[in-house]
Amino acid sequence: MRILLTAINAKYIHSNLAVYSLKAAAKELSTHVEAAEFTINHRTEEILREIYGRKPDVLLFSCYIWNVEMVKELTGLCAKVLPGVPIWLGGPEVSYCARELLTEHPEITGILTGEGEESFRLLTECYVRHTEGFREIPGAVFRVSKIKPEGQKEEEKAESKNQIHSNEPGNPLVLSTLPFPYENFADFEHRIIYYESARGCPFSCSYCLSSIDKRLRFRDLKLVFKELQCFLDARVPQVKFVDRTFNCNRHHAMAIWTYLLEHDNGVTNFHFEIAADLLTEEELALMARMRPGLIQLEIGVQSVNQATLEAIHRQTNLEKVRAHVERIRAMGTIHQHLDLIAGLPFEDYKSFVHSFDQVFAVRPEQLQLGFLKVLKGTAMEQDAKSFGIVCQEKPPYEVLYTRWLSFSDILQLKAIEEMVEIYYNSHQFRHTLEEILERFASPFAFFERLSGFYEREGLNGRSHSRIRRYEILLAFIRELVPEEEMRYRELLTVDLYLREKVKSRPSFALDQSPYETELRGIRKQAGKEKHVEALTFQREDPLYLIFDYGRRHPLTRDVCVTVWREGTEAAVKLGTKEEANTW
């Protein structure tokens, strides 16, 4: 018996915790269970060929908003090339519409709703041991005719053909009874590993599926420490905790962060989604002692409009969020990723601009401008009509317009989102942006105008090289402040070499021939692995910057840069801005 757990991830770098957790849960029968991972970038034909080649006796798919349409297509194809093979689905995208999905897709045998470890273990037993215990599987919704014994009479099959049976959901699983899902970390080279130390969420944000499960449960800390040590011993690059609001239990969070601090291997990074306003003085003090890059934090602000926060049942102390984010930023050791959601109730364009500028003001390492997704099973799905929220009918169910935000507004914000991703979140234009932002009334105004430049010049919808992005920004600046072009050309040059030792000199970089004698001498002493650049910044005497590609900042990934001054390396001074000796 071969049972194939199939995951289709959004990107190659991602891994699917669900399929490994299910396989581990069926440990007594795990020799019968295999896992196969793909991405949505694979062609359907490629996935089908791989599945067919595995020759499964039972086939299961893990379903999310990013892959469910592809899964639906694959179930129809698999039913044709693998006739008689039972096909089961599971995951958040099918747990709240199981009957509807089975009605629409007769090739699907059943759906495991809710938590999957125990239900998958029982399902595996049914197939491996040829029992008829499908009605005992918690949360299983299945087509009766698909699971009847082979000896069933034809008239009985016809009678039960369209019958769908739904089992009651089971009791909440005790997390500490679930086995560790990982065996061989070599299988996850160059990929993100996900880990879970808690399930459920104490909060009620109406757009979030996690708010449905109020059964907050934690894995025993002794087990957590043992498993974290496995990651540390294997020196995996990154582990992302999937716990919702990781720090909702202070004792649990503090214990894990303390363990990571005390057992830091100098390599592994741990990612946590937290509520910044819940942080305590003790937790902040602990963070201040951490190695740069040991942890990173994802913080959902979503909006600073109080009416909006109340409408989505989100309890946030915005003043504490700001204070704690700024304090963490001042540490200079922790990457912070802050989120906003466009399309929420009571948030019009002007209100969203205010939310954006308020969040941008704390200068997080990343600012994600996301768009509301009206997920099945959430309170937002029930409230959408009353709020005048219209969304896509198919996944990802993204907002099209609301009573407060037009479709035209949404399109404008999407264009701005791309500018933020390219020019801010990439960290490739840090010094240039710091200068140019001072010429605008607000950060949002800059990104809005830049997106307008892209639209007017016909630059949208194209795949631009990295160097071309620099050239486009220079063209924008040249139009805005032509008298400052030379200064910005040098800033762009600094930003480029901070990230990469490019083989071909960029077109916007200044001519170095007047300084070749000095440059040759400095290069000889600095070494071939470094780049030396002569910059003037409107000075009579040039600065010779040395870019050391053997040292990088753990957060921004900028290389270490120093200035050569009379045979020594000293602190860098870029224009009027003093930089530290390294970054």
Coordinates of C-alpha atoms in Angstrom, one line a residue:
M1 CA 0.0 0.0 0.0
R2 CA 1.4 3.4 -1.1
I3 CA -0.2 6.5 0.3
L4 CA 1.0 9.7 -1.3
L5 CA 0.8 13.1 0.5
T6 CA 1.1 15.8 -2.1
A7 CA 1.9 19.5 -1.4
I8 CA 2.0 22.3 -4.0
N9 CA 3.8 25.2 -2.4
A10 CA 3.8 28.9 -3.4
K11 CA 7.6 29.0 -3.9
Y12 CA 10.4 26.5 -4.0
I13 CA 12.0 28.0 -0.9
H14 CA 8.9 27.1 1.1
S15 CA 8.3 23.7 2.6
N16 CA 5.0 22.1 3.7
L17 CA 4.8 21.5 7.4
A18 CA 1.4 19.8 7.1
V19 CA 2.5 16.8 5.0
Y20 CA 5.5 16.0 7.2
S21 CA 3.3 16.3 10.3
L22 CA 0.8 13.9 8.9
K23 CA 3.4 11.4 7.8
A24 CA 5.0 11.6 11.3
A25 CA 1.6 11.1 12.9
A26 CA 1.1 7.8 11.1
K27 CA 4.5 6.6 12.3
E28 CA 3.5 3.0 12.9
L29 CA 2.4 2.8 9.3
S30 CA 4.9 5.4 7.9
T31 CA 6.5 2.9 5.6
H32 CA 3.3 3.1 3.5
V33 CA 3.4 6.9 3.4
E34 CA 5.3 9.1 1.0
A35 CA 5.5 12.9 0.6
A36 CA 5.9 14.8 -2.6
E37 CA 6.4 18.6 -2.9
F38 CA 5.9 20.8 -5.9
T39 CA 5.3 24.5 -6.5
I40 CA 2.6 26.4 -8.3
N41 CA 5.3 27.2 -10.9
H42 CA 5.3 23.6 -12.0
R43 CA 3.2 22.8 -15.0
T44 CA 0.2 20.7 -14.2
E45 CA 1.5 18.0 -16.7
E46 CA 4.8 17.8 -14.7
I47 CA 3.0 17.2 -11.4
L48 CA 0.7 14.7 -13.0
R49 CA 3.6 12.8 -14.5
E50 CA 5.4 12.7 -11.1
I51 CA 2.3 11.5 -9.3
Y52 CA 1.6 8.8 -11.9
G53 CA 5.2 7.6 -11.6
R54 CA 4.9 7.2 -7.9
K55 CA 2.0 4.7 -8.5
P56 CA 0.0 5.7 -5.4
D57 CA -2.8 3.5 -4.0
V58 CA -4.2 6.5 -2.2
L59 CA -3.6 10.1 -3.1
L60 CA -4.0 13.1 -0.8
F61 CA -3.6 16.9 -1.5
S62 CA -2.9 19.7 1.0
C63 CA -5.1 22.6 -0.1
Y64 CA -4.5 26.4 0.4
I65 CA -5.7 29.5 -1.4
W66 CA -2.6 29.6 -3.6
N67 CA -3.0 26.0 -4.9
V68 CA -6.6 24.8 -4.6
E69 CA -7.5 25.6 -8.3
M70 CA -4.5 23.6 -9.5
V71 CA -5.5 20.8 -7.1
K72 CA -9.0 20.7 -8.5
E73 CA -7.6 20.4 -12.0
L74 CA -5.2 17.7 -10.9
T75 CA -7.9 15.6 -9.1
G76 CA -9.8 15.4 -12.4
L77 CA -6.7 14.4 -14.3
C78 CA -5.5 11.9 -11.7
A79 CA -8.9 10.2 -11.7
K80 CA -8.5 9.6 -15.4
V81 CA -4.9 8.2 -15.4
L82 CA -5.2 6.5 -12.0
P83 CA -8.7 5.1 -12.1
G84 CA -9.9 3.6 -8.9
V85 CA -7.3 5.4 -6.7
P86 CA -9.1 7.2 -3.8
I87 CA -8.4 10.9 -3.8
W88 CA -8.6 12.8 -0.5
L89 CA -8.1 16.5 0.3
G90 CA -7.3 18.4 3.4
G91 CA -6.2 21.9 4.6
P92 CA -7.8 25.2 5.4
E93 CA -9.1 25.9 1.9
V94 CA -11.4 22.9 1.8
S95 CA -12.3 22.5 5.5
Y96 CA -15.2 25.0 5.3
C97 CA -16.8 23.9 2.0
A98 CA -16.3 20.2 2.0
R99 CA -19.8 19.1 1.0
E100 CA -19.9 21.7 -1.7
L101 CA -16.6 20.6 -3.1
L102 CA -17.5 16.9 -3.1
T103 CA -20.8 17.7 -4.9
E104 CA -18.9 19.7 -7.6
H105 CA -16.1 17.1 -8.0
P106 CA -17.3 13.5 -8.1
E107 CA -13.8 12.2 -8.5
I108 CA -12.9 13.2 -5.0
T109 CA -13.4 10.5 -2.4
G110 CA -13.4 12.7 0.7
I111 CA -12.0 15.6 2.7
L112 CA -10.3 15.6 6.1
T113 CA -11.4 18.8 7.7
G114 CA -9.8 20.6 10.7
E115 CA -6.7 19.2 12.4
G116 CA -5.3 16.4 10.3
E117 CA -2.9 14.3 12.3
E118 CA -5.3 12.0 14.0
S119 CA -7.7 11.8 11.1
F120 CA -4.9 11.0 8.7
R121 CA -3.6 8.3 11.0
L122 CA -7.0 6.7 11.1
L123 CA -7.5 7.0 7.4
T124 CA -4.1 5.3 6.8
E125 CA -5.2 2.5 9.1
C126 CA -8.4 2.0 7.1
Y127 CA -6.5 1.6 3.8
V128 CA -3.5 -0.3 5.0
R129 CA -5.5 -2.8 7.2
H130 CA -8.5 -2.8 4.9
T131 CA -10.9 -1.9 7.6
E132 CA -14.2 0.0 7.2
G133 CA -13.7 2.6 9.9
F134 CA -14.2 5.7 7.8
R135 CA -17.1 6.8 10.0
E136 CA -14.8 6.9 12.9
I137 CA -12.5 9.5 11.4
P138 CA -13.0 12.8 13.2
G139 CA -14.0 15.6 10.8
A140 CA -14.0 13.4 7.7
V141 CA -16.5 14.3 5.0
F142 CA -16.7 11.6 2.3
R143 CA -18.8 10.2 -0.6
V144 CA -20.4 7.0 0.7
S145 CA -20.1 5.1 -2.6
K146 CA -16.4 5.7 -2.8
I147 CA -15.6 3.9 0.4
K148 CA -18.0 1.0 0.3
P149 CA -16.4 -2.5 0.3
E150 CA -15.5 -4.0 -3.0
G151 CA -18.3 -6.6 -2.6
Q152 CA -21.0 -4.0 -2.6
K153 CA -23.8 -4.8 -5.0
E154 CA -24.3 -2.5 -8.1
E155 CA -27.8 -1.4 -7.0
E156 CA -26.3 -0.4 -3.6
K157 CA -23.6 1.6 -5.3
A158 CA -26.1 3.4 -7.5
E159 CA -28.2 4.2 -4.4
S160 CA -25.3 5.6 -2.5
K161 CA -23.6 7.4 -5.4
N162 CA -24.5 10.9 -4.3
Q163 CA -24.6 10.3 -0.6
I164 CA -22.2 12.4 1.4
H165 CA -21.5 11.6 5.0
S166 CA -20.0 14.1 7.5
N167 CA -18.4 13.0 10.7
E168 CA -18.3 15.3 13.7
P169 CA -15.0 17.1 14.4
G170 CA -12.8 15.5 17.0
N171 CA -11.6 16.8 20.3
P172 CA -8.7 19.3 20.2
L173 CA -5.4 17.5 19.8
V174 CA -2.8 17.5 22.6
L175 CA 0.2 19.0 20.8
S176 CA 2.7 17.3 23.0
T177 CA 1.5 13.9 21.8
L178 CA 2.4 14.7 18.2
P179 CA 5.7 13.5 17.0
F180 CA 8.5 15.8 15.6
P181 CA 7.8 16.1 11.9
Y182 CA 11.4 16.2 10.6
E183 CA 13.8 13.4 10.0
N184 CA 16.5 14.5 7.5
F185 CA 17.4 18.2 7.3
A186 CA 19.4 17.6 4.1
D187 CA 16.0 17.3 2.3
F188 CA 15.4 21.0 3.2
E189 CA 18.7 22.5 1.9
H190 CA 18.1 26.1 0.6
R191 CA 14.5 26.0 1.9
I192 CA 12.6 27.4 4.9
I193 CA 11.7 25.0 7.7
Y194 CA 8.4 25.6 9.5
Y195 CA 7.8 24.7 13.2
E196 CA 4.8 24.8 15.5
S197 CA 4.9 25.2 19.3
A198 CA 1.2 26.3 19.7
R199 CA -2.2 26.2 18.0
G200 CA -5.1 28.5 18.2
C201 CA -5.3 32.2 18.8
P202 CA -6.9 34.1 21.7
F203 CA -7.9 37.0 19.5
S204 CA -10.8 37.5 17.1
C205 CA -9.6 39.3 14.0
S206 CA -12.5 38.9 11.6
Y207 CA -10.3 38.3 8.5
C208 CA -8.2 35.6 10.0
L209 CA -8.9 31.8 10.0
S210 CA -6.8 31.4 13.2
S211 CA -9.4 33.4 15.1
I212 CA -11.9 30.5 14.6
D213 CA -9.9 28.2 16.8
K214 CA -10.1 29.5 20.3
R215 CA -8.6 26.3 21.7
L216 CA -5.2 27.7 22.5
R217 CA -2.8 24.8 23.1
F218 CA 1.0 24.7 23.7
R219 CA 3.6 22.1 23.1
D220 CA 5.5 21.0 26.2
L221 CA 8.5 23.2 26.6
K222 CA 10.8 20.3 27.2
L223 CA 9.9 18.9 23.8
V224 CA 10.2 22.3 22.2
F225 CA 13.7 22.7 23.6
K226 CA 14.7 19.3 22.4
E227 CA 13.4 20.0 18.9
L228 CA 14.9 23.4 18.7
Q229 CA 18.2 21.9 19.5
C230 CA 17.8 19.6 16.5
F231 CA 17.6 22.7 14.2
L232 CA 20.5 24.3 16.0
D233 CA 22.7 21.2 15.8
A234 CA 21.9 20.9 12.0
R235 CA 22.7 24.6 11.6
V236 CA 19.7 25.1 9.4
P237 CA 19.6 28.7 8.0
Q238 CA 16.0 29.6 9.1
V239 CA 13.1 28.2 11.1
K240 CA 9.7 29.9 10.9
F241 CA 7.4 29.5 13.8
V242 CA 3.8 29.2 12.5
D243 CA 2.3 30.0 15.9
R244 CA -0.3 32.7 15.7
T245 CA 0.6 35.6 18.0
F246 CA 3.6 33.8 19.4
N247 CA 3.9 36.0 22.5
C248 CA 0.3 35.8 23.6
N249 CA 1.6 33.5 26.4
R250 CA 4.5 35.4 28.1
H251 CA 5.9 32.4 29.9
H252 CA 6.0 30.3 26.8
A253 CA 7.5 33.0 24.6
M254 CA 10.1 34.0 27.2
A255 CA 11.2 30.5 27.8
I256 CA 11.8 29.8 24.0
W257 CA 13.6 33.1 23.4
T258 CA 15.8 32.5 26.4
Y259 CA 16.7 29.0 25.2
L260 CA 17.6 30.4 21.7
L261 CA 19.7 33.1 23.3
E262 CA 21.6 30.6 25.5
H263 CA 22.1 28.0 22.8
D264 CA 22.6 30.3 19.8
N265 CA 24.8 28.6 17.1
G266 CA 25.7 31.9 15.4
V267 CA 23.9 30.8 12.2
T268 CA 20.2 29.9 12.5
N269 CA 17.6 32.6 12.3
F270 CA 14.1 32.1 13.9
H271 CA 11.1 33.9 12.7
F272 CA 8.1 34.8 14.9
E273 CA 4.7 36.4 14.3
I274 CA 4.0 38.6 17.4
A275 CA 1.8 41.3 18.8
A276 CA 4.2 44.1 19.5
D277 CA 2.0 45.8 22.1
L278 CA 2.1 42.7 24.2
L279 CA 5.9 42.7 24.6
T280 CA 7.1 43.1 28.2
E281 CA 10.1 44.9 29.6
E282 CA 11.6 41.6 30.4
E283 CA 11.2 40.4 26.8
L284 CA 12.6 43.6 25.3
A285 CA 15.6 43.4 27.6
L286 CA 16.2 39.8 26.5
M287 CA 16.0 40.8 22.8
A288 CA 18.6 43.5 23.4
R289 CA 21.1 40.8 24.3
M290 CA 20.6 38.7 21.2
R291 CA 23.0 38.2 18.3
P292 CA 22.1 40.3 15.3
G293 CA 20.0 38.1 13.1
L294 CA 19.1 35.5 15.7
I295 CA 15.4 36.3 15.5
Q296 CA 13.2 38.3 13.2
L297 CA 9.7 39.5 14.0
E298 CA 6.5 39.8 11.8
I299 CA 4.1 42.4 13.3
G300 CA 0.6 42.9 11.9
V301 CA -0.5 46.5 12.3
Q302 CA -3.1 46.2 9.5
S303 CA -4.4 49.8 10.1
V304 CA -4.1 52.7 12.4
N305 CA -7.7 53.7 11.9
Q306 CA -9.5 53.0 15.1
A307 CA -12.9 52.6 13.5
T308 CA -11.4 50.0 11.2
L309 CA -9.7 48.1 14.1
E310 CA -13.0 48.0 16.0
A311 CA -14.9 46.7 12.9
I312 CA -12.5 43.8 12.4
H313 CA -12.5 43.0 16.2
R314 CA -8.8 43.7 16.5
Q315 CA -7.5 44.8 19.9
T316 CA -4.3 46.8 19.4
N317 CA -2.6 49.5 21.5
L318 CA -1.1 51.5 18.7
E319 CA 1.1 53.7 20.9
K320 CA 2.7 50.6 22.5
V321 CA 3.2 49.1 19.0
R322 CA 5.0 52.2 17.9
A323 CA 7.1 52.5 21.0
H324 CA 8.2 48.9 21.0
V325 CA 8.9 48.7 17.3
E326 CA 11.1 51.9 17.6
R327 CA 12.9 50.4 20.6
I328 CA 13.6 47.2 18.8
R329 CA 14.8 49.1 15.7
A330 CA 17.2 51.1 17.9
M331 CA 18.8 47.8 18.9
G332 CA 19.9 47.3 15.3
T333 CA 19.9 43.5 15.7
I334 CA 16.4 42.3 14.8
H335 CA 14.7 42.4 11.4
Q336 CA 11.1 43.7 11.7
H337 CA 8.4 43.0 9.1
L338 CA 5.3 45.1 9.5
D339 CA 2.0 44.5 7.7
L340 CA -0.8 46.7 6.4
I341 CA -4.0 45.4 4.8
A342 CA -5.9 47.5 2.2
G343 CA -9.6 47.0 1.8
L344 CA -10.7 46.8 5.4
P345 CA -14.0 48.4 6.6
F346 CA -13.9 52.2 7.1
E347 CA -10.5 52.6 5.5
D348 CA -10.7 54.9 2.4
Y349 CA -7.7 56.0 0.3
K350 CA -6.9 59.0 2.5
S351 CA -7.1 56.9 5.7
F352 CA -4.9 54.2 4.2
V353 CA -2.3 56.8 3.2
H354 CA -2.3 57.9 6.9
S355 CA -1.8 54.3 8.0
F356 CA 1.0 53.8 5.5
D357 CA 2.9 56.9 6.6
Q358 CA 2.5 56.1 10.3
V359 CA 3.9 52.6 9.8
F360 CA 6.6 53.7 7.5
A361 CA 7.7 56.3 10.0
V362 CA 9.1 53.6 12.3
R363 CA 11.3 52.4 9.4
P364 CA 10.8 48.6 9.6
E365 CA 13.1 46.4 7.6
Q366 CA 10.1 45.4 5.5
L367 CA 6.7 47.0 5.1
Q368 CA 4.2 44.7 3.4
L369 CA 1.3 46.4 1.7
G370 CA -1.2 43.5 1.5
F371 CA -4.9 43.3 0.4
L372 CA -7.8 41.9 2.2
K373 CA -8.7 38.3 1.4
V374 CA -12.2 37.2 2.4
L375 CA -11.4 33.7 3.4
K376 CA -14.0 30.9 3.7
G377 CA -15.1 30.3 7.2
T378 CA -14.0 33.7 8.6
A379 CA -16.3 36.3 10.2
M380 CA -15.3 38.6 7.4
E381 CA -17.0 36.3 4.9
Q382 CA -20.2 36.7 6.8
D383 CA -19.8 40.5 7.2
A384 CA -18.5 41.3 3.7
K385 CA -21.9 42.1 2.3
S386 CA -22.9 44.5 5.1
F387 CA -19.6 46.3 4.7
G388 CA -20.0 46.6 0.9
I389 CA -16.9 44.5 0.4
V390 CA -16.8 42.9 -3.0
C391 CA -14.0 40.3 -3.7
Q392 CA -12.9 37.7 -6.2
E393 CA -15.1 34.6 -6.3
K394 CA -12.2 32.3 -6.7
P395 CA -9.0 32.0 -4.6
P396 CA -7.3 34.1 -3.3
Y397 CA -10.7 35.9 -2.7
E398 CA -8.9 39.2 -2.8
V399 CA -10.9 42.5 -2.4
L400 CA -12.0 44.3 -5.6
Y401 CA -13.6 47.3 -4.0
T402 CA -15.4 48.4 -0.9
R403 CA -17.8 51.0 0.2
W404 CA -14.8 53.2 1.0
L405 CA -12.2 52.1 -1.6
S406 CA -13.0 52.0 -5.3
F407 CA -11.5 49.5 -7.8
S408 CA -9.4 52.3 -9.2
D409 CA -8.0 53.0 -5.7
I410 CA -7.1 49.3 -5.3
L411 CA -5.3 49.4 -8.7
Q412 CA -3.4 52.5 -7.5
L413 CA -2.4 50.8 -4.3
K414 CA -1.2 47.7 -6.1
A415 CA 1.1 49.9 -8.2
I416 CA 2.4 51.5 -5.1
E417 CA 2.9 48.1 -3.5
E418 CA 5.2 47.1 -6.3
M419 CA 7.3 50.3 -5.8
V420 CA 7.6 49.6 -2.1
E421 CA 8.7 46.0 -2.8
I422 CA 11.3 47.1 -5.4
Y423 CA 12.7 50.2 -3.9
Y424 CA 12.2 49.8 -0.1
N425 CA 11.9 46.2 0.9
S426 CA 14.8 45.1 -1.3
H427 CA 17.2 47.3 0.7
Q428 CA 19.0 48.0 -2.6
F429 CA 18.4 51.7 -2.6
R430 CA 18.8 52.7 1.0
H431 CA 20.9 55.8 0.8
T432 CA 19.2 57.1 -2.3
L433 CA 15.8 56.7 -0.7
E434 CA 16.8 58.4 2.5
E435 CA 17.8 61.5 0.5
I436 CA 14.9 61.6 -2.0
L437 CA 12.3 61.0 0.6
E438 CA 13.2 64.3 2.3
R439 CA 11.9 66.1 -0.8
F440 CA 8.3 64.7 -0.4
A441 CA 5.5 65.6 1.9
S442 CA 5.3 62.0 3.0
P443 CA 6.7 58.6 2.1
F444 CA 3.5 57.6 0.5
A445 CA 3.6 60.6 -1.7
F446 CA 7.0 59.5 -3.0
F447 CA 5.9 56.0 -3.9
E448 CA 2.7 57.3 -5.4
R449 CA 4.6 59.7 -7.7
L450 CA 7.1 57.0 -8.6
S451 CA 4.3 54.6 -9.5
G452 CA 2.9 57.4 -11.7
F453 CA 6.3 57.7 -13.4
Y454 CA 6.3 54.0 -14.1
E455 CA 2.8 54.2 -15.6
R456 CA 3.5 57.3 -17.8
E457 CA 6.8 55.8 -19.1
G458 CA 5.2 52.4 -19.9
L459 CA 7.5 50.6 -17.5
N460 CA 4.8 48.5 -15.8
G461 CA 4.4 44.8 -16.7
R462 CA 8.0 44.4 -17.8
S463 CA 10.8 42.3 -16.3
H464 CA 13.5 44.8 -15.5
S465 CA 17.1 43.9 -14.6
R466 CA 18.5 45.0 -11.3
I467 CA 20.7 47.7 -13.0
R468 CA 17.7 48.9 -15.0
R469 CA 15.9 49.5 -11.8
Y470 CA 18.7 51.9 -10.7
E471 CA 18.6 53.6 -14.1
I472 CA 14.8 54.1 -13.9
L473 CA 15.1 55.6 -10.4
L474 CA 17.8 58.0 -11.7
A475 CA 15.6 59.0 -14.6
F476 CA 12.8 59.8 -12.1
I477 CA 15.2 61.8 -10.0
R478 CA 16.6 63.6 -13.0
E479 CA 13.1 64.8 -13.9
L480 CA 12.4 65.8 -10.3
V481 CA 15.6 67.6 -9.4
P482 CA 17.9 67.8 -12.4
E483 CA 20.4 70.0 -10.6
E484 CA 21.1 67.2 -8.1
E485 CA 21.7 64.5 -10.7
M486 CA 25.5 64.1 -10.0
R487 CA 24.9 63.6 -6.3
Y488 CA 22.2 61.0 -6.8
R489 CA 24.4 59.2 -9.3
E490 CA 27.0 58.8 -6.6
L491 CA 24.4 57.6 -4.1
L492 CA 23.1 55.1 -6.5
T493 CA 26.6 53.9 -7.1
V494 CA 27.1 53.4 -3.3
D495 CA 23.8 51.5 -3.0
L496 CA 24.7 49.2 -5.9
Y497 CA 28.2 48.3 -4.6
L498 CA 26.9 47.9 -1.1
R499 CA 24.9 44.9 -2.4
E500 CA 27.0 43.5 -5.2
K501 CA 30.4 43.6 -6.8
V502 CA 29.1 43.9 -10.3
K503 CA 31.2 42.8 -13.2
S504 CA 30.2 45.6 -15.6
R505 CA 30.4 49.2 -14.4
P506 CA 26.9 50.8 -14.3
S507 CA 26.3 53.6 -16.8
F508 CA 25.4 56.1 -14.0
A509 CA 28.6 55.6 -12.1
L510 CA 31.1 58.5 -12.3
D511 CA 34.3 58.3 -14.4
Q512 CA 37.1 57.0 -12.3
S513 CA 40.0 57.8 -14.7
P514 CA 41.0 61.1 -12.9
Y515 CA 41.7 59.0 -9.8
E516 CA 43.2 55.9 -11.3
T517 CA 46.7 56.4 -9.8
E518 CA 45.3 56.6 -6.2
L519 CA 42.8 53.8 -6.9
R520 CA 45.5 51.4 -8.1
G521 CA 47.5 51.9 -5.0
I522 CA 44.5 51.4 -2.7
R523 CA 43.4 48.3 -4.5
K524 CA 46.8 46.8 -4.1
Q525 CA 46.6 47.2 -0.4
A526 CA 42.9 46.4 0.0
G527 CA 43.0 43.2 -1.9
K528 CA 41.1 41.8 -4.9
E529 CA 38.1 40.7 -2.9
K530 CA 37.2 44.3 -2.3
H531 CA 35.9 47.1 -4.5
V532 CA 37.3 50.6 -4.3
E533 CA 35.3 53.6 -5.6
A534 CA 36.3 57.3 -5.8
L535 CA 33.4 59.6 -4.9
T536 CA 33.3 63.4 -4.6
F537 CA 29.9 64.5 -3.2
Q538 CA 30.7 68.0 -4.5
R539 CA 34.0 68.0 -2.6
E540 CA 37.4 69.1 -3.9
D541 CA 39.1 66.0 -2.6
P542 CA 37.5 62.6 -3.4
L543 CA 36.6 60.0 -0.8
Y544 CA 37.9 56.5 -1.6
L545 CA 35.3 54.0 -0.4
I546 CA 36.3 50.4 0.2
F547 CA 33.5 47.8 -0.1
D548 CA 34.4 44.6 1.7
Y549 CA 32.4 41.6 0.3
G550 CA 33.7 39.3 3.0
R551 CA 31.6 41.0 5.6
R552 CA 27.9 41.7 5.5
H553 CA 25.3 43.2 7.8
P554 CA 23.1 40.4 9.1
L555 CA 19.9 42.4 8.7
T556 CA 20.3 44.5 5.5
R557 CA 22.9 42.3 3.8
D558 CA 24.9 45.4 3.0
V559 CA 28.6 44.8 2.8
C560 CA 31.0 46.5 5.2
V561 CA 32.2 49.8 3.8
T562 CA 35.0 52.1 5.0
V563 CA 36.8 55.2 3.7
W564 CA 40.4 55.2 2.9
R565 CA 42.0 58.3 4.3
E566 CA 45.9 58.8 4.2
G567 CA 46.6 55.1 4.3
T568 CA 44.1 54.1 6.9
E569 CA 40.5 52.9 6.9
A570 CA 38.2 55.2 8.9
A571 CA 34.5 55.9 9.4
V572 CA 32.4 56.4 6.3
K573 CA 30.9 59.8 5.7
L574 CA 28.3 59.9 2.9
G575 CA 27.3 63.5 2.2
T576 CA 26.1 64.9 5.5
K577 CA 25.1 61.5 7.0
E578 CA 27.6 59.9 9.3
E579 CA 27.7 56.1 9.0
A580 CA 29.2 53.6 11.5
N581 CA 32.6 52.2 10.7
T582 CA 30.9 49.1 9.2
W583 CA 27.4 49.9 7.9

